[in-house]
Tab-separated table of C-alpha atoms in Angstrom:
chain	number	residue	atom	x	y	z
A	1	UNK	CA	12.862	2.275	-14.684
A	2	UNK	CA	11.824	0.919	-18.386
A	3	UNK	CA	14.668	-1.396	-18.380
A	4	UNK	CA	13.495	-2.677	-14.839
A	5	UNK	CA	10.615	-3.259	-15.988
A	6	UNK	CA	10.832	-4.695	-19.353
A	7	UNK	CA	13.180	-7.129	-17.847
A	8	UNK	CA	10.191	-8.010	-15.779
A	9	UNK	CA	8.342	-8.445	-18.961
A	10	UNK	CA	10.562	-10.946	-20.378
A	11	UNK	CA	11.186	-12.836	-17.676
A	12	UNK	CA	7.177	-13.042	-16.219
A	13	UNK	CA	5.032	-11.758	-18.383
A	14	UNK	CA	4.794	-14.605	-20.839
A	15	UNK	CA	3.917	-17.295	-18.273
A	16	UNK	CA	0.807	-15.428	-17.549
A	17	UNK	CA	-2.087	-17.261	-18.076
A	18	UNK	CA	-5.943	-17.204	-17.436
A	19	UNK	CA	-7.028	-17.408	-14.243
A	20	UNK	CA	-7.582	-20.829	-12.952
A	21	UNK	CA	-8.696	-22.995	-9.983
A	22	UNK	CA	-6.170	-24.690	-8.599
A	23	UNK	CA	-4.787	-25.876	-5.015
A	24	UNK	CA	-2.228	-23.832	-3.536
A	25	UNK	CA	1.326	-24.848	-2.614
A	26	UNK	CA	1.680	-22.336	-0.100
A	27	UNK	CA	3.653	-22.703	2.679
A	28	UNK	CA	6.022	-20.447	5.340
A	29	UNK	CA	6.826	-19.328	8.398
A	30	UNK	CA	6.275	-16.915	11.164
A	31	UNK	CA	8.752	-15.019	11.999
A	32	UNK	CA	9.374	-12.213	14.648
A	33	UNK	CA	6.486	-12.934	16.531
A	34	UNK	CA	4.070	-15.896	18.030
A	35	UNK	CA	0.274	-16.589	16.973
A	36	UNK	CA	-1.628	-19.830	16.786
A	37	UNK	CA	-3.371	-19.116	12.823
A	38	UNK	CA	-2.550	-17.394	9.681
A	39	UNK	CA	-5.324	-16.164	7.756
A	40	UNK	CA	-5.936	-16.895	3.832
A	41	UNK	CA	-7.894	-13.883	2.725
A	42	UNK	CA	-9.737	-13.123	-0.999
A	43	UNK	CA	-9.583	-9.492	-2.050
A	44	UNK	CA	-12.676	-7.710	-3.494
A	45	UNK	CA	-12.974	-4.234	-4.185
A	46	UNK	CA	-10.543	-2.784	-1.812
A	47	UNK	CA	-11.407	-5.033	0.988
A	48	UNK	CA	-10.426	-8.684	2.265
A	49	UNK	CA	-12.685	-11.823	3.108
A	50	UNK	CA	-11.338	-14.786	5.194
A	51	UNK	CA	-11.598	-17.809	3.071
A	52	UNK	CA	-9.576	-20.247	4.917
A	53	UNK	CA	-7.158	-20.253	7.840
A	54	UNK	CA	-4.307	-22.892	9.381
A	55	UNK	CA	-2.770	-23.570	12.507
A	56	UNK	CA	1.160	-22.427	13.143
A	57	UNK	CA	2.784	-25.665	14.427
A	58	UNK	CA	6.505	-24.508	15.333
A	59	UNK	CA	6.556	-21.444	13.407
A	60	UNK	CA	5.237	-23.056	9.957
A	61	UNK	CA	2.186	-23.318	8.258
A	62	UNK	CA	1.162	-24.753	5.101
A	63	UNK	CA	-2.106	-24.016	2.951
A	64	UNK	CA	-3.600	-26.435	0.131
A	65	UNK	CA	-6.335	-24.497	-0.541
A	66	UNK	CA	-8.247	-24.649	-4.012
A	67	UNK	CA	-8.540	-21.073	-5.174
A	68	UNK	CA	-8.500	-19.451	-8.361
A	69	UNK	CA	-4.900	-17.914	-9.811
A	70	UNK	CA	-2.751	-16.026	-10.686
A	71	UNK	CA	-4.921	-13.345	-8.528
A	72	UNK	CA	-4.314	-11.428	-5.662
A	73	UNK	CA	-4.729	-12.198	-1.753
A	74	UNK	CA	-4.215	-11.561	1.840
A	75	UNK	CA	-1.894	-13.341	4.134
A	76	UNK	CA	-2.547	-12.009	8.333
A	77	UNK	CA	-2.084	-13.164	11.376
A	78	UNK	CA	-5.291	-10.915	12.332
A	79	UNK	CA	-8.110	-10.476	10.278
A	80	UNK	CA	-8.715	-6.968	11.893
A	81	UNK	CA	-6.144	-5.360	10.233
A	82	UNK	CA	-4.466	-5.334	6.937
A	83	UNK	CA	-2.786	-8.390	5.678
A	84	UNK	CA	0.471	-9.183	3.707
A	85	UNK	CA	-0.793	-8.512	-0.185
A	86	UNK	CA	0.286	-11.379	-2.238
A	87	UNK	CA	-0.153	-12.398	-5.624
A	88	UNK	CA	-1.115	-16.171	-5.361
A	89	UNK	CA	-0.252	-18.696	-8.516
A	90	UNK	CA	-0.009	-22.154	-9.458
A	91	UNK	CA	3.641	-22.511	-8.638
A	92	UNK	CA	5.185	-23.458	-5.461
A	93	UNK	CA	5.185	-20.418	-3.119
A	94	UNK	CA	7.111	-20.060	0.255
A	95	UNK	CA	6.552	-16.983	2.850
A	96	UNK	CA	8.312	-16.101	5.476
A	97	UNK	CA	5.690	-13.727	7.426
A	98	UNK	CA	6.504	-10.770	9.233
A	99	UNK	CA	3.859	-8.817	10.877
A	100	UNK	CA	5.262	-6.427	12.380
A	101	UNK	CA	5.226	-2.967	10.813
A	102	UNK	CA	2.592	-3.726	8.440
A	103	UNK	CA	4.282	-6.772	7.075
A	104	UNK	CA	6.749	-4.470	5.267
A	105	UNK	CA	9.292	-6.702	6.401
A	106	UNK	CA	7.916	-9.900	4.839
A	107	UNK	CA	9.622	-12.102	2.263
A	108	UNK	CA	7.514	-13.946	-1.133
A	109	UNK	CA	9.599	-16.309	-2.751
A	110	UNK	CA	8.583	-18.229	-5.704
A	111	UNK	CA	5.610	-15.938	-7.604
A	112	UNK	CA	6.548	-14.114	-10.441
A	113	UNK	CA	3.809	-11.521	-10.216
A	114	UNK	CA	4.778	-10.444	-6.497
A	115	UNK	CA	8.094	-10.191	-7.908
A	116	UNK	CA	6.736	-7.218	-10.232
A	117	UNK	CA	4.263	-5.823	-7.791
A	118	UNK	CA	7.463	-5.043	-5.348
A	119	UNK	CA	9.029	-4.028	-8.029
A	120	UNK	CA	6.076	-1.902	-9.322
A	121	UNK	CA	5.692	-0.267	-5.171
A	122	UNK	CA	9.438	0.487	-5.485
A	123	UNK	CA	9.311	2.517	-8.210
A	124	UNK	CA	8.395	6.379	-8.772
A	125	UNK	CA	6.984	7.969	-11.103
A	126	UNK	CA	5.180	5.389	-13.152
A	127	UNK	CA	3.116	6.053	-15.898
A	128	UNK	CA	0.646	3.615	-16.105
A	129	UNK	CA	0.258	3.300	-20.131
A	130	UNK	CA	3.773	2.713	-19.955
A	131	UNK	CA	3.822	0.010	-17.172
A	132	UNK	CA	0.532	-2.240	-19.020
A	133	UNK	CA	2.733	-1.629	-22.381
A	134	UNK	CA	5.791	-3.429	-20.603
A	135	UNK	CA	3.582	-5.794	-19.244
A	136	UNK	CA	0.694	-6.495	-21.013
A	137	UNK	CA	-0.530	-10.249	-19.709
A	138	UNK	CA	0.521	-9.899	-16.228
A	139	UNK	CA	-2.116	-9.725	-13.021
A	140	UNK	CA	-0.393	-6.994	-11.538
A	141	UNK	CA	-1.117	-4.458	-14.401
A	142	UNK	CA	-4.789	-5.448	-14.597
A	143	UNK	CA	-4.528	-5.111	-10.851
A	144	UNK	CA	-3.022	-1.527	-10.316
A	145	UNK	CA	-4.817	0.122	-13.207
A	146	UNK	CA	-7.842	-1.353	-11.140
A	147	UNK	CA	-6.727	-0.487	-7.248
A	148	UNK	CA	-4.029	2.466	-7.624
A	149	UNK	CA	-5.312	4.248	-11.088
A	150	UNK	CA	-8.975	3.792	-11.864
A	151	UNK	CA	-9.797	6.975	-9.558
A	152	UNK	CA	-7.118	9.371	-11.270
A	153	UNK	CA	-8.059	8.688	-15.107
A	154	UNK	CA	-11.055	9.826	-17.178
A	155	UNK	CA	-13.916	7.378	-18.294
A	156	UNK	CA	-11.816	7.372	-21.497
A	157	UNK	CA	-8.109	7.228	-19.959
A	158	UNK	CA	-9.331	3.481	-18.567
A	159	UNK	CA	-10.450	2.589	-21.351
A	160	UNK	CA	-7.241	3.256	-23.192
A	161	UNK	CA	-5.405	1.802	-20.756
A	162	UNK	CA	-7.657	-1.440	-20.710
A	163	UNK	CA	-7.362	-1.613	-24.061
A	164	UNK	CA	-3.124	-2.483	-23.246
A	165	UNK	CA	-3.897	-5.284	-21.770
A	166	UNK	CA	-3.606	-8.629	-23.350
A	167	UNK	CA	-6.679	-11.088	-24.048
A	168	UNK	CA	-5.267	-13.150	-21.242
A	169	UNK	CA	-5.897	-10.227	-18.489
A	170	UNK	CA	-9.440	-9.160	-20.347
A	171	UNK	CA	-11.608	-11.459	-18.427
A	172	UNK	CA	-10.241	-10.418	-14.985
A	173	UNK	CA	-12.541	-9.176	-12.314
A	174	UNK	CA	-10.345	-5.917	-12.366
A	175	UNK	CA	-11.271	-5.142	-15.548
A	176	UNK	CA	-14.973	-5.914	-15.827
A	177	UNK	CA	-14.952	-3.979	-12.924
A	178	UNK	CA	-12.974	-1.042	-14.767
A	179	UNK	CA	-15.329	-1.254	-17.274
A	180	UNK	CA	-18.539	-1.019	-15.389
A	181	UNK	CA	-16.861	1.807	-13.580
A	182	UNK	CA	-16.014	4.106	-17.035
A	183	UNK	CA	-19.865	3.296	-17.708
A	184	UNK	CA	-20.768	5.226	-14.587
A	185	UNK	CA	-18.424	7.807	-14.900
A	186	UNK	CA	-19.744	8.649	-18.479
A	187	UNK	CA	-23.162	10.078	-16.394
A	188	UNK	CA	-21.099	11.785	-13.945
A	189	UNK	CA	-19.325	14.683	-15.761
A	190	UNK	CA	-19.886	17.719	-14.640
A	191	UNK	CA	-23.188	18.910	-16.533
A	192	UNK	CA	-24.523	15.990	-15.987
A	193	UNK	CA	-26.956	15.204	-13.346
A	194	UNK	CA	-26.200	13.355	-10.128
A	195	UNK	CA	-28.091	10.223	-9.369
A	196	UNK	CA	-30.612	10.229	-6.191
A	197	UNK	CA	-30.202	7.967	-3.508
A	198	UNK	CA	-32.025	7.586	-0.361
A	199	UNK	CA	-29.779	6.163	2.545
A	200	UNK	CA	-30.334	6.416	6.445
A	201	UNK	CA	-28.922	9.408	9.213
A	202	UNK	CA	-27.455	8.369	12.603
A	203	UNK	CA	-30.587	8.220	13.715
A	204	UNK	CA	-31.775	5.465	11.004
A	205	UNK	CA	-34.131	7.883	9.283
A	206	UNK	CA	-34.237	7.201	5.036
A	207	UNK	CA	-33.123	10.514	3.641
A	208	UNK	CA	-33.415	11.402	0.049
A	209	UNK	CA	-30.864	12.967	-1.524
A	210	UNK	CA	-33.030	15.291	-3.890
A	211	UNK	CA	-35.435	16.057	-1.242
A	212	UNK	CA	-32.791	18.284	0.303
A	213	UNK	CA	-31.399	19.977	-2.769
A	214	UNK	CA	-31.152	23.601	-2.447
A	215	UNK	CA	-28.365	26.073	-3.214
A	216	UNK	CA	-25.536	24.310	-4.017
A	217	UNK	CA	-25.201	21.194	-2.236
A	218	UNK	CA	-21.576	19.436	-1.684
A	219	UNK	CA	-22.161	15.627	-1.822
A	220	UNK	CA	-19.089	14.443	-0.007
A	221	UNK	CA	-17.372	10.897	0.611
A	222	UNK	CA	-15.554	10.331	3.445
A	223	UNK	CA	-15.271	8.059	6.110
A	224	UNK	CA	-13.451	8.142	10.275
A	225	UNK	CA	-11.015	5.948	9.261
A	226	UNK	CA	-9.780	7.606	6.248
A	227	UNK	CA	-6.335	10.294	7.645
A	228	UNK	CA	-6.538	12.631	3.717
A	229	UNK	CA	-10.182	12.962	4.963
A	230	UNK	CA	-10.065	14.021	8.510
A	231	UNK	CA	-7.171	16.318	7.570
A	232	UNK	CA	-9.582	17.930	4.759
A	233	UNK	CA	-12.599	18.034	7.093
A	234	UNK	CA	-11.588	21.881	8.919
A	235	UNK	CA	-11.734	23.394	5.405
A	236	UNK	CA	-15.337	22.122	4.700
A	237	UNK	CA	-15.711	23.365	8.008
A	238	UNK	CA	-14.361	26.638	7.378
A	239	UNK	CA	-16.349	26.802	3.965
A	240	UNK	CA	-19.629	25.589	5.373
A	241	UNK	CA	-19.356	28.536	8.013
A	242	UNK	CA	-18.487	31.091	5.492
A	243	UNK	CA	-21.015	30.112	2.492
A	244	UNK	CA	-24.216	28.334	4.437
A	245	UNK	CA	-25.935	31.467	4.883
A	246	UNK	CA	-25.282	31.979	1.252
A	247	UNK	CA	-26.499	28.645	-0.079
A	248	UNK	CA	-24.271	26.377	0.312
A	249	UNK	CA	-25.090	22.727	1.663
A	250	UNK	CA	-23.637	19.636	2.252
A	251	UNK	CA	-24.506	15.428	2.801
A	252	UNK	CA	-21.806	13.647	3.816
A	253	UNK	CA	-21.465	9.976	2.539
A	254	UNK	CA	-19.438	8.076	5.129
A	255	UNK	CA	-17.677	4.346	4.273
A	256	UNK	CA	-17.788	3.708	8.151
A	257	UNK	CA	-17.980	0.203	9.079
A	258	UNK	CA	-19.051	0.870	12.333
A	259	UNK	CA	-21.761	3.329	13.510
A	260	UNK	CA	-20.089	4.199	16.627
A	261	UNK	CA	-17.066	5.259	14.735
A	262	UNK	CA	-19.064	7.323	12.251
A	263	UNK	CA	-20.920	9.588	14.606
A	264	UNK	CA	-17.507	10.472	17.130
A	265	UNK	CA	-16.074	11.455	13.060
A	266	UNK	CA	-19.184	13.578	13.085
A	267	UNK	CA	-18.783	15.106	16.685
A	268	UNK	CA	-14.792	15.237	16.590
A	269	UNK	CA	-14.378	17.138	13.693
A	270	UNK	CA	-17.871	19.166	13.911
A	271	UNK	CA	-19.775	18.620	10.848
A	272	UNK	CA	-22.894	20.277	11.344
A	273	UNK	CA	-24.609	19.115	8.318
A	274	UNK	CA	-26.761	16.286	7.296
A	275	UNK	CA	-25.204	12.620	7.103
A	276	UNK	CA	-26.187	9.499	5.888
A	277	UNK	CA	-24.571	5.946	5.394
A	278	UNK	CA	-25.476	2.280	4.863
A	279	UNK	CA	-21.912	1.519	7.035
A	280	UNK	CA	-20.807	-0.941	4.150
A	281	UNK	CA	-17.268	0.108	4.072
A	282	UNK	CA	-16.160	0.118	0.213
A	283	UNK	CA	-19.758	-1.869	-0.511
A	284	UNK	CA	-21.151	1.455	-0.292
A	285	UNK	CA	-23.985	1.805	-2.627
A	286	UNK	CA	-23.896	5.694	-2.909
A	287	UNK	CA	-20.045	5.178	-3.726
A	288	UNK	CA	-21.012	2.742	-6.002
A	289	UNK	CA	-23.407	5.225	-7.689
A	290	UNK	CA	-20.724	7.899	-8.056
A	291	UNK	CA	-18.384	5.936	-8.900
A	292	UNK	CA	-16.161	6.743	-6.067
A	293	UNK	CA	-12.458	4.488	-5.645
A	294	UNK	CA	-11.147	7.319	-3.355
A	295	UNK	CA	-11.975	9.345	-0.801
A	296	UNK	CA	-11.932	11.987	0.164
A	297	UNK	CA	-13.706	12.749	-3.001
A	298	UNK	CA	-16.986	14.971	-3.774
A	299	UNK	CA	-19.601	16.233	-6.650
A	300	UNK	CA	-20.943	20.260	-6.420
A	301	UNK	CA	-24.435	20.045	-7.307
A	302	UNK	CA	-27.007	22.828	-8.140
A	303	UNK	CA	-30.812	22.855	-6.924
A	304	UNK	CA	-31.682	21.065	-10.148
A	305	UNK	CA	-28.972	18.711	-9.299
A	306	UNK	CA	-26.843	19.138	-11.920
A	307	UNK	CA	-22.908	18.457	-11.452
A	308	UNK	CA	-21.048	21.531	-11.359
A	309	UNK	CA	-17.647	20.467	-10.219
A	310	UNK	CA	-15.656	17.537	-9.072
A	311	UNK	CA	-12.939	16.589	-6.176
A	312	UNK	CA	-13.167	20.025	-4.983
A	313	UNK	CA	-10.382	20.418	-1.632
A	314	UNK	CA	-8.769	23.091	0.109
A	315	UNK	CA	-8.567	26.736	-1.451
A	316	UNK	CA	-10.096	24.849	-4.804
A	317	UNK	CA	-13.821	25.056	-2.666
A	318	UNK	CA	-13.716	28.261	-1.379
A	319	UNK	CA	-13.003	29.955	-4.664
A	320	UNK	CA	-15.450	27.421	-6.858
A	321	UNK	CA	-18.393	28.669	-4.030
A	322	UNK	CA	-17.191	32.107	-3.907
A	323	UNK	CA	-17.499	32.470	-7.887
A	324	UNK	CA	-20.641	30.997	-7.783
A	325	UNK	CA	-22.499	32.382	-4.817
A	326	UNK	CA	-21.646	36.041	-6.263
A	327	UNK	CA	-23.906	35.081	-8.929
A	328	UNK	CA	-27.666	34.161	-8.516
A	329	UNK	CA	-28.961	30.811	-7.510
């Protein structure tokens, strides 16, 4: 893996520059199936925004679009689902897009930094330090600290890992967005106190957060569309049954996009508890607050609310509520 990836380093890395405007000279075709557009799409925090789109004429397209680079995008053929991530730069770039099974079977020729992302999604076991150390002024490393690693590592740990980066990758939105998110982690530790909010029910009725403190209360993010936290939901269940009588509480946060979707979440997987969300997807401004990049994810709070524990899941909760409701509240 090190050698992969240091030959990465010397043969991409040093042709990374600053970000820049400039027009694309993308072009490709579609292959395996038939549509009439492909879909130019900017990434932002975990979500994609159509910014331009061109008509397939036989198969090809061609965009000339003035965006900045080297940076990341989306490439779709339907801007409902998840597109082809590519990493856009000044060079000439040609695609040959594949949308079937999740564009897996896609082809980028022509950008250095895909080159490394692939190679970077190929390999196991990475260590991140090691991986920004190898390749210190390239997008991608700015980029996965940012999207795969910010939600496993300490306030501290991305700050480190920021520190790896060269001057050229400093100025990034992934890293001034790493480092406002180590800011609000540094208020988040457990002993700390969680931030109120007020955000609306199903029903569209404000409700704030410290207005319904009481025992310990289990502020958890999750969302319908999110598999890890439908699978986790019967254990909350389970603990909710076991410890409510006891004290124990808990608001869900959902990063629903659609209302609909959020309350049959609610009603499938019977969460009897209160629920609130602005439906902003990863715009959330509760998970902005908590600095949340992952769900599922959750804070323990006491009445006071002061943090007592962190990403609590499966046996992990029941013991953390049985230790502390054997004590008094």
């Amino acid at each position: 893996m090190k050698k992969i990836l240091l030959g990465f380093a010397f043969l991409f890395g040093f042709s990374q520059t600053q970000a820049q405007e400039n027009n694309l000279q993308l072009k490709g075709t579609v292959v395996d199936t038939v549509v009439n557009y492909v879909y130019l799409q900017k990434f932002h925090n975990k979500m994609f925004t159509t910014i331009d789109s061109v008509k397939v004429k036989d198969g090809n397209f061609s965009f000339k679009t003035k965006v900045k680079t080297p940076e990341l995008y989306g490439l779709s053929v339907n801007t409902e689902s998840s597109p082809l991530y590519i990493f856009l730069e000044k060079s000439p770039i040609t695609v040959k897009l594949n949308p079937k099974k999740y564009y897996s079977n896609s082809v980028v020729e022509g950008s250095a930094s895909q080159d490394l992302f692939e190679t970077y999604k190929k390999s196991k076991d990475v260590e991140i330090s090691k991986f920004i150390t190898e390749n210190p002024n390239s997008i991608v490393s700015a980029y996965v600290l940012y999207r795969n690693w910010s939600y496993r590592l300490s306030p501290e740990q991305i700050r480190q890992n920021i520190a790896l980066l060269d001057k050229t990758q400093q100025n990034t939105t992934y890293v001034k967005e790493l480092k406002d998110l180590a800011l609000v982690l540094d208020g988040l530790a457990v002993g700390k106190k969680a931030p109120d909010f007020t955000a609306n029910n199903p029903e569209g009725k404000p409700i704030r957060f410290y207005e319904n403190l009481k025992g310990y209360t289990l502020v958890d993010f999750w969302a319908s569309w999110c598999g890890p936290c439908r699978r986790e939901n019967p254990n909350i269940v389970a603990a909710y049954k076991e410890f409510h009588d006891k004290g124990f509480n808990i608001v869900g946060i959902s990063l629903d996009k659609k209302k609909e979707n959020w309350i049959k979440g609610i009603q499938d997987d019977n969460l009897t508890w209160l629920h609130v969300s602005d439906l902003l997807f990863w715009n959330s401004a509760v998970a902005k607050l908590y600095g949340i990049r992952a769900i599922p994810g959750n804070y323990l709070v006491d009445s006071n609310g002061i943090i007592v524990a962190k990403n609590l899941q499966g046996e992990e909760l029941q013991s953390t509520l049985k230790s502390l409701l054997e004590k008094k509240i």
